[in-house]
Each structure stands twice: as structure tokens, then as C-alpha cells.
PDB file of C-alpha atoms in Angstrom:
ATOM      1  CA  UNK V   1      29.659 -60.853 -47.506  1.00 86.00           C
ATOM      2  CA  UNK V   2      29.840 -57.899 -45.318  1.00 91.00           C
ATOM      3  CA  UNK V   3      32.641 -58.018 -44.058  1.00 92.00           C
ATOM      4  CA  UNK V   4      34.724 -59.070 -46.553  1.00 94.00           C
ATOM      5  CA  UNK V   5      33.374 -55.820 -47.990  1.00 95.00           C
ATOM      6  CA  UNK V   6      34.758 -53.777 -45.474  1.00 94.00           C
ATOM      7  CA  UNK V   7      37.743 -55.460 -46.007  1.00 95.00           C
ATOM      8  CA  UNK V   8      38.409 -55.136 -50.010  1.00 96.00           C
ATOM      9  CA  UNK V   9      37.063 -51.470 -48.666  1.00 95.00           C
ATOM     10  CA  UNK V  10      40.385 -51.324 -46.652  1.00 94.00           C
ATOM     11  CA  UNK V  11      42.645 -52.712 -49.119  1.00 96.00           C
ATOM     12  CA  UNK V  12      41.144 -50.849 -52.009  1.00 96.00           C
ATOM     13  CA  UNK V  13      41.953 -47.522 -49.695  1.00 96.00           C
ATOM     14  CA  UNK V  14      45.383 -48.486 -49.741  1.00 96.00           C
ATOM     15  CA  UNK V  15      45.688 -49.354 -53.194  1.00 97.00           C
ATOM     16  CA  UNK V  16      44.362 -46.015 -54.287  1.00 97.00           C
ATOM     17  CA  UNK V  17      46.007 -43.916 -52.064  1.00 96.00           C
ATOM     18  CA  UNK V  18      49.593 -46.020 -53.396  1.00 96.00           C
ATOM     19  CA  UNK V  19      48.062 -45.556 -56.578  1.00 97.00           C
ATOM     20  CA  UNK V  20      47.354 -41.602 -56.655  1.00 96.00           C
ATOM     21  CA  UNK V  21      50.845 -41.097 -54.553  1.00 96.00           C
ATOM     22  CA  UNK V  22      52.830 -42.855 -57.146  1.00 95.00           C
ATOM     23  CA  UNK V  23      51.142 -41.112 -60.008  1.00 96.00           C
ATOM     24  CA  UNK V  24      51.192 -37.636 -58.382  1.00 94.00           C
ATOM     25  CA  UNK V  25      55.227 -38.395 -57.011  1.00 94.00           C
ATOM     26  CA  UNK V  26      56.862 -40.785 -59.302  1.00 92.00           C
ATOM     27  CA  UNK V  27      54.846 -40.954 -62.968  1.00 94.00           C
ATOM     28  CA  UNK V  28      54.801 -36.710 -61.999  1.00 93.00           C
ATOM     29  CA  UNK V  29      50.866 -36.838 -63.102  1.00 95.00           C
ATOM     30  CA  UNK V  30      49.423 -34.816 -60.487  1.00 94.00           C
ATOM     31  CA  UNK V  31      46.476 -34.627 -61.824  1.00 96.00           C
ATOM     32  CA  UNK V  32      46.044 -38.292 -62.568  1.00 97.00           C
ATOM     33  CA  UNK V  33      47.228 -38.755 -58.846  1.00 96.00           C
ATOM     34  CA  UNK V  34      44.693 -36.666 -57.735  1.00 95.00           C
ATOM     35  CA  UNK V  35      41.860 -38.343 -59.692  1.00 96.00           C
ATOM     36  CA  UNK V  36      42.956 -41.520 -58.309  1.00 96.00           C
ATOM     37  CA  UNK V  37      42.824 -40.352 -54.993  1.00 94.00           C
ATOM     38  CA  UNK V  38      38.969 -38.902 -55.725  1.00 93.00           C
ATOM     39  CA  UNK V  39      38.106 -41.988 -55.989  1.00 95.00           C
ATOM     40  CA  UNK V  40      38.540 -43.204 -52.493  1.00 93.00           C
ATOM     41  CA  UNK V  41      34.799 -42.286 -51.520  1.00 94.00           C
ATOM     42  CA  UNK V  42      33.293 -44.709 -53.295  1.00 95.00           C
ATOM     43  CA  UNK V  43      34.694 -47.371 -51.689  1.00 94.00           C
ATOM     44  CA  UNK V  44      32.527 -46.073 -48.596  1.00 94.00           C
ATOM     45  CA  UNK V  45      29.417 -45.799 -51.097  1.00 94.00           C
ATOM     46  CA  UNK V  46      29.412 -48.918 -52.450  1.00 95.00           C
ATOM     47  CA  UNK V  47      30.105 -50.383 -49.177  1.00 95.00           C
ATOM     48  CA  UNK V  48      26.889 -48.201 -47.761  1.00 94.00           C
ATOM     49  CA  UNK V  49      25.010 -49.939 -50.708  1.00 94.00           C
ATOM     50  CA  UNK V  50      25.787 -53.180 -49.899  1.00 95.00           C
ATOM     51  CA  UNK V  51      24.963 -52.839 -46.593  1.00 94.00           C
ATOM     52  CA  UNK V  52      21.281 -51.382 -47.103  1.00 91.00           C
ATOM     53  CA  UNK V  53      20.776 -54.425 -49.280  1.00 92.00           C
ATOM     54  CA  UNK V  54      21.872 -56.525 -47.229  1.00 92.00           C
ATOM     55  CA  UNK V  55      19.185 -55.220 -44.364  1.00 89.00           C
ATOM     56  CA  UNK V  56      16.539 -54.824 -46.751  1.00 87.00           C
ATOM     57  CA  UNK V  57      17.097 -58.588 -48.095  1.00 90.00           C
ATOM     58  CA  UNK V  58      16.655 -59.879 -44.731  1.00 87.00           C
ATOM     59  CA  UNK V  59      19.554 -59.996 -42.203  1.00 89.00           C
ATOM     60  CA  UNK V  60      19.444 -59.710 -39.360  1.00 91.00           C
ATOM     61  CA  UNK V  61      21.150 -56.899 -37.861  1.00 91.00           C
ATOM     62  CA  UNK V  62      24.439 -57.613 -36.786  1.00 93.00           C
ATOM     63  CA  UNK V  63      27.718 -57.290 -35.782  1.00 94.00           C
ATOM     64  CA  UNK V  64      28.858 -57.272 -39.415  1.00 95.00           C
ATOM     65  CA  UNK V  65      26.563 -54.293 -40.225  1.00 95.00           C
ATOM     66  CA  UNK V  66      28.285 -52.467 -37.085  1.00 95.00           C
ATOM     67  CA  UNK V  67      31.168 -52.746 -38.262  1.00 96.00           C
ATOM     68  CA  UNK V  68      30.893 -51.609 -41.980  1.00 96.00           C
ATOM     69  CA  UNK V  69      29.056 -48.055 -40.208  1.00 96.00           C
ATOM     70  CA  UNK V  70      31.872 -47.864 -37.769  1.00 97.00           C
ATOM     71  CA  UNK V  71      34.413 -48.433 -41.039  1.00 96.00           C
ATOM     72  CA  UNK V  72      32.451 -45.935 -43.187  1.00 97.00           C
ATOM     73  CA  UNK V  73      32.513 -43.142 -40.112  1.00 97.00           C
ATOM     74  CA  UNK V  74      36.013 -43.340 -39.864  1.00 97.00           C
ATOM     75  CA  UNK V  75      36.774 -43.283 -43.514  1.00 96.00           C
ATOM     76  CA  UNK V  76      34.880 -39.896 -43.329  1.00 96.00           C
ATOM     77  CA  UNK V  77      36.398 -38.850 -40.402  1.00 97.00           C
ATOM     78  CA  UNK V  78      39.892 -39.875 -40.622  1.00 97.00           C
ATOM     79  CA  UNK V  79      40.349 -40.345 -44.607  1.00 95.00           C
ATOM     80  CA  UNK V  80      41.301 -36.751 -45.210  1.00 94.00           C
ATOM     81  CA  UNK V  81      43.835 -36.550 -42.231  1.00 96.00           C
ATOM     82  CA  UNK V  82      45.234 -40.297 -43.380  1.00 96.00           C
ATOM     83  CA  UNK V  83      45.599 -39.177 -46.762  1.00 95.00           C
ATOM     84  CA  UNK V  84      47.369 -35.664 -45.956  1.00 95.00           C
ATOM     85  CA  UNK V  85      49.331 -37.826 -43.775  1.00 96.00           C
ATOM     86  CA  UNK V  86      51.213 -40.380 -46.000  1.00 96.00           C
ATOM     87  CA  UNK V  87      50.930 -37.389 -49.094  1.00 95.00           C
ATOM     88  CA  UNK V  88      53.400 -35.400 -46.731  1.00 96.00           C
ATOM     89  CA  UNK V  89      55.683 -38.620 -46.575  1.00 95.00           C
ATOM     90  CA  UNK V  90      55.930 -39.470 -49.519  1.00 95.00           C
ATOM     91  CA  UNK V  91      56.326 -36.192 -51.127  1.00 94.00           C
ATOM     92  CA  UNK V  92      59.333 -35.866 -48.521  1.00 95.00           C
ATOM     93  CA  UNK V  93      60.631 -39.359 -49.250  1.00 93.00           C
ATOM     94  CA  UNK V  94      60.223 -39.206 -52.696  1.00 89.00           C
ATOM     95  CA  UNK V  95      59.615 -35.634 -54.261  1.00 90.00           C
ATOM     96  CA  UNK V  96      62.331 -33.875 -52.481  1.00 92.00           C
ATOM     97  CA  UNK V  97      59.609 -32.140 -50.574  1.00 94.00           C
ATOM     98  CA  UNK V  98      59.664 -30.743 -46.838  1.00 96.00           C
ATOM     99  CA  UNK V  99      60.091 -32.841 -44.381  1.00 96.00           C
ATOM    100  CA  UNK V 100      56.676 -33.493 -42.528  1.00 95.00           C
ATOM    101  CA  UNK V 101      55.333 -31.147 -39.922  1.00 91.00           C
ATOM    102  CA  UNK V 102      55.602 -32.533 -36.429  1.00 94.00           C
ATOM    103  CA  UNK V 103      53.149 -31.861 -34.024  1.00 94.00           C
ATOM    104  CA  UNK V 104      53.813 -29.395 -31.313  1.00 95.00           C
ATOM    105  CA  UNK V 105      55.047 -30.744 -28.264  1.00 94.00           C
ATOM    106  CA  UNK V 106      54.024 -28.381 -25.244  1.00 94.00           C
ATOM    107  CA  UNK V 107      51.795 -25.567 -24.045  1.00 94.00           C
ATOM    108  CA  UNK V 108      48.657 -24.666 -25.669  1.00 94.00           C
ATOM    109  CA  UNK V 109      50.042 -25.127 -29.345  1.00 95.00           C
ATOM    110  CA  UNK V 110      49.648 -28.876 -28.521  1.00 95.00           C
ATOM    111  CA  UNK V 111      46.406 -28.610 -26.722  1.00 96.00           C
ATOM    112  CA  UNK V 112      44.812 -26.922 -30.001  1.00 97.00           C
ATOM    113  CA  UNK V 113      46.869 -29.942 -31.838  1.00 97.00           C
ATOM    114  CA  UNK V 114      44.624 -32.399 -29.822  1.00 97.00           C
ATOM    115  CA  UNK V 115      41.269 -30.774 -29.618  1.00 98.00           C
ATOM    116  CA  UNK V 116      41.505 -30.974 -33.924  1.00 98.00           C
ATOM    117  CA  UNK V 117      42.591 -34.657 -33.559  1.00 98.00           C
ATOM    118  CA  UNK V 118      39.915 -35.081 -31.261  1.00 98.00           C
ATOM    119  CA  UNK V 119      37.363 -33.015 -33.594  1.00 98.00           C
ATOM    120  CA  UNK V 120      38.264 -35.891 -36.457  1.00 98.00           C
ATOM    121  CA  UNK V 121      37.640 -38.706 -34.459  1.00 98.00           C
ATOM    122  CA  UNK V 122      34.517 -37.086 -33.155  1.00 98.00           C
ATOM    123  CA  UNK V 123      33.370 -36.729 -36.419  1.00 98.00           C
ATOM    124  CA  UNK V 124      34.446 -39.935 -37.064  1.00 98.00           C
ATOM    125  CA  UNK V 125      32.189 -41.792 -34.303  1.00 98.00           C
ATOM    126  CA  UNK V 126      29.028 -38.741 -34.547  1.00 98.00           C
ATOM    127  CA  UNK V 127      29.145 -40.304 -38.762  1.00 98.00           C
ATOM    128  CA  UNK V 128      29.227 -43.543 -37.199  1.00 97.00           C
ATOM    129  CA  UNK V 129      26.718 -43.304 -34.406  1.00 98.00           C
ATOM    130  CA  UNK V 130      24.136 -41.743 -37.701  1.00 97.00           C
ATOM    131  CA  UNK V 131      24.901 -44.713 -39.436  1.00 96.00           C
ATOM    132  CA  UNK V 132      24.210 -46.844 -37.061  1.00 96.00           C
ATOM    133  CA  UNK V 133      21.030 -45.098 -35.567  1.00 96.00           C
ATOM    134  CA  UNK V 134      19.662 -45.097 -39.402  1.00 95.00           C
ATOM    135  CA  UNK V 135      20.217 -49.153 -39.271  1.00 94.00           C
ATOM    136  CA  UNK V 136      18.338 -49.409 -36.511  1.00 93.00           C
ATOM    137  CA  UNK V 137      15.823 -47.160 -37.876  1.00 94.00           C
ATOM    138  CA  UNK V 138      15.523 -49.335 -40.986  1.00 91.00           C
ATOM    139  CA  UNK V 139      15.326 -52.569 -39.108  1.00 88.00           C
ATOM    140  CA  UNK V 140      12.634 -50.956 -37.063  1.00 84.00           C
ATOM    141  CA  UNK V 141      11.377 -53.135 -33.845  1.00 79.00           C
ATOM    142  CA  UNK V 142      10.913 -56.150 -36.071  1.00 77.00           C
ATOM    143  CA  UNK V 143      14.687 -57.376 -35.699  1.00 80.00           C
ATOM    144  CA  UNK V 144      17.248 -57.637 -32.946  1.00 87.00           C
ATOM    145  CA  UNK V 145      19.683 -54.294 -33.027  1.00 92.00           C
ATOM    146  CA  UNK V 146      21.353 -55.247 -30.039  1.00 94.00           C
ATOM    147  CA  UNK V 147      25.014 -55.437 -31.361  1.00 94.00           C
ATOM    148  CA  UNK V 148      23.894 -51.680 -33.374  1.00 95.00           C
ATOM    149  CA  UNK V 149      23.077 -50.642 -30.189  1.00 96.00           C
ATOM    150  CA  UNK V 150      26.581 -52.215 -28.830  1.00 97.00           C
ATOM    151  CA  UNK V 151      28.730 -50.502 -31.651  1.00 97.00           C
ATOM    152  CA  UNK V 152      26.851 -47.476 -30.690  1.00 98.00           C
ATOM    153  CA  UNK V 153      28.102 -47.457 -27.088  1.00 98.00           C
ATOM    154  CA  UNK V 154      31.294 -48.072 -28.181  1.00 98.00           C
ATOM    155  CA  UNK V 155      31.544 -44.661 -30.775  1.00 98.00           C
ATOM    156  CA  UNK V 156      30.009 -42.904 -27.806  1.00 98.00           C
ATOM    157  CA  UNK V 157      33.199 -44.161 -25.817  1.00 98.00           C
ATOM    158  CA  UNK V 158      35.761 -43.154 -28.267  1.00 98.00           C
ATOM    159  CA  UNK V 159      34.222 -39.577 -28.170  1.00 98.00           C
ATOM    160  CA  UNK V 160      34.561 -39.494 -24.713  1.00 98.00           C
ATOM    161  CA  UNK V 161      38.401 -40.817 -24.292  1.00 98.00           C
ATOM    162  CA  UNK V 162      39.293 -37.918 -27.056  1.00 98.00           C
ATOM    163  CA  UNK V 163      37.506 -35.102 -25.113  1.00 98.00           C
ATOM    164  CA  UNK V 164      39.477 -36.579 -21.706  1.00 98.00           C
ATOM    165  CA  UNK V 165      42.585 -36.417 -24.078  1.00 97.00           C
ATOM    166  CA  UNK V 166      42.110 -33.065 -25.169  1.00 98.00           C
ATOM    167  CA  UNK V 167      40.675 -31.353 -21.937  1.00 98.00           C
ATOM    168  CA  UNK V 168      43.735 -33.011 -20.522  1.00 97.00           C
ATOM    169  CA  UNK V 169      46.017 -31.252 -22.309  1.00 96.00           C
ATOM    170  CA  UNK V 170      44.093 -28.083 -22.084  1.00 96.00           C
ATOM    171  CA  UNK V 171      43.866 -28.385 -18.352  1.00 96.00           C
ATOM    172  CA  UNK V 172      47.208 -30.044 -17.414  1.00 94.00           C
ATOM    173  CA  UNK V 173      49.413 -28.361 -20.664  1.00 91.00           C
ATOM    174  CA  UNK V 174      52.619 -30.352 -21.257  1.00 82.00           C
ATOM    175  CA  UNK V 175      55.795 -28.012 -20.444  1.00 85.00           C
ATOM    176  CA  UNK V 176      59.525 -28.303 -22.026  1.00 76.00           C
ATOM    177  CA  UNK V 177      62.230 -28.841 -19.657  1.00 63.00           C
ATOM    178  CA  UNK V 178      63.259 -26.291 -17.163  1.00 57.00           C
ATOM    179  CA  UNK V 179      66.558 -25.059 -17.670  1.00 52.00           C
TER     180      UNK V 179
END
């Protein structure tokens, strides 16, 4: 049940956020659009709920529950910057808006580019790694929390390849061509 959950979770993100765009850009209801799109957290509660249930009825911690923590972390991590993302698009696309920003490409204007990428995916995995601990917590030493544990390990690798990323580019800065 789980994770088709996290699933309907996924597809109900995208149907909102295709929702709120079209109301905000083509019905020109912004404030419609933006309700819509307000709506997108409680995908992540319900799916929260569900999961505490679940626990509480008696499953066993498992890979499942990982997974739906993991999904919930980076909905809270990444949402925001996903949304902003496709808004900026589709206002382009659609709206007659400006075209979307581009990253920077060199020098320390990129390096400050990818220590804020790397702060949202941090955030991501730290929201994660909570949820995950709290599982645990609520299973207590009654249950098996290996694969929490596992999942755990994992969020505690993606923080570390986005520091490397970001140090990298802070550390070795990308230059333009010489001329």
C-alpha cells in the first residue's frame, strides 16, 4: 500500500503543479493557480499519515517505509526549486514571459550556484535522514530497521557527493575560454 502511495504522491505532484500552471498561465486565474499549487504539501502529509499507520498497525519496517521518508524529504527539499523551475517554463512558453535564467557557467558565480543546489538537496536528505531516524524510533528495538538504517546511509551519501560537487567548484572554479 505504501508504495503505491508514494506513487499516486508523485503523480498527484504532477497533476497539481499542471493543474496550478494552467490555471495561473492559460485560464489567467493566478490566484486559483496558486491555490492549486498550495496544495502540493499534502500529498507529503497524507503520505506521512499513512506511513505512521502503517508502523503502528504492525509492519515491519521496511524498504517501503524508506522510501516514502526519502520521497517526503525530497518533496521538502526539492518541491520549491521543482516548482519555480517548470513555473519559469511555462510562463516563458506560454505567458510571453522571460526566458528562464540559466545558471552561471564559470568562476565563483557558479560555485555559489552549486553550494545552493547542494543546500536543497542537503535539506532534502537531513528531512529524510529525521524521518527515517523517527521510524526507527517508533519501531523501537522490537522490529528489524535494517533497510531504515540502509536508506539512512544512502541520504548520508547524497550529502556527501553534493558537498564534493560544490567544494569542487569552489576549489577548482570552472574558467571561460582564453582568448
Amino acid at each position: 500500500m505504501i508504495v503505491t502511495l508514494v506513487v499516486a504522491c508523485e503523480v498527484g505532484f504532477w497533476i497539481l503543479l499542471a493543474a496550478g500552471l494552467a490555471l495561473r498561465y492559460v485560464a489567467k486565474m493566478p490566484r486559483a493557480g496558486a491555490a492549486v499549487l498550495l496544495l502540493e504539501p499534502l500529498l507529503e502529509v497524507v503520505l506521512l499519515i499513512a506511513t505512521a499507520i502503517d508502523l503502528r498497525n504492525g509492519a515491519e519496517a521496511s524498504t517501503k517505509h524508506g522510501i516514502a521518508a526519502v520521497y517526503i524529504g525530497f518533496s521538502v527539499g526539492l518541491g520549491h526549486s521543482t516548482i519555480k523551475w517548470v513555473d519559469q517554463r511555462v510562463a516563458h512558453r506560454f505567458a510571453g514571459g522571460p526566458p528562464p535564467v540559466k545558471p552561471p557557467k564559470y568562476g565563483r558565480a557558479r560555485a555559489v550556484h552549486e553550494w545552493r543546489s547542494a543546500g536543497r538537496w542537503i535539506l532534502a536528505a537531513s528531512v529524510a535522514l529525521a524521518l527515517l531516524q523517527a521510524a526507527i524510533w517508533y519501531v523501537g528495538g522490537s522490529g528489524d530497521t535494517s533497510s531504515l538504517r540502509g536508506w539512512q546511509s544512502s541520504m548520508l551519501m547524497v550529502i556527501g557527493i553534493n558537498v564534493v560537487i560544490a567544494l569542487s567548484y569552489t576549489l577548482w572554479p570552472k574558467r571561460g575560454a582564453l582568448r
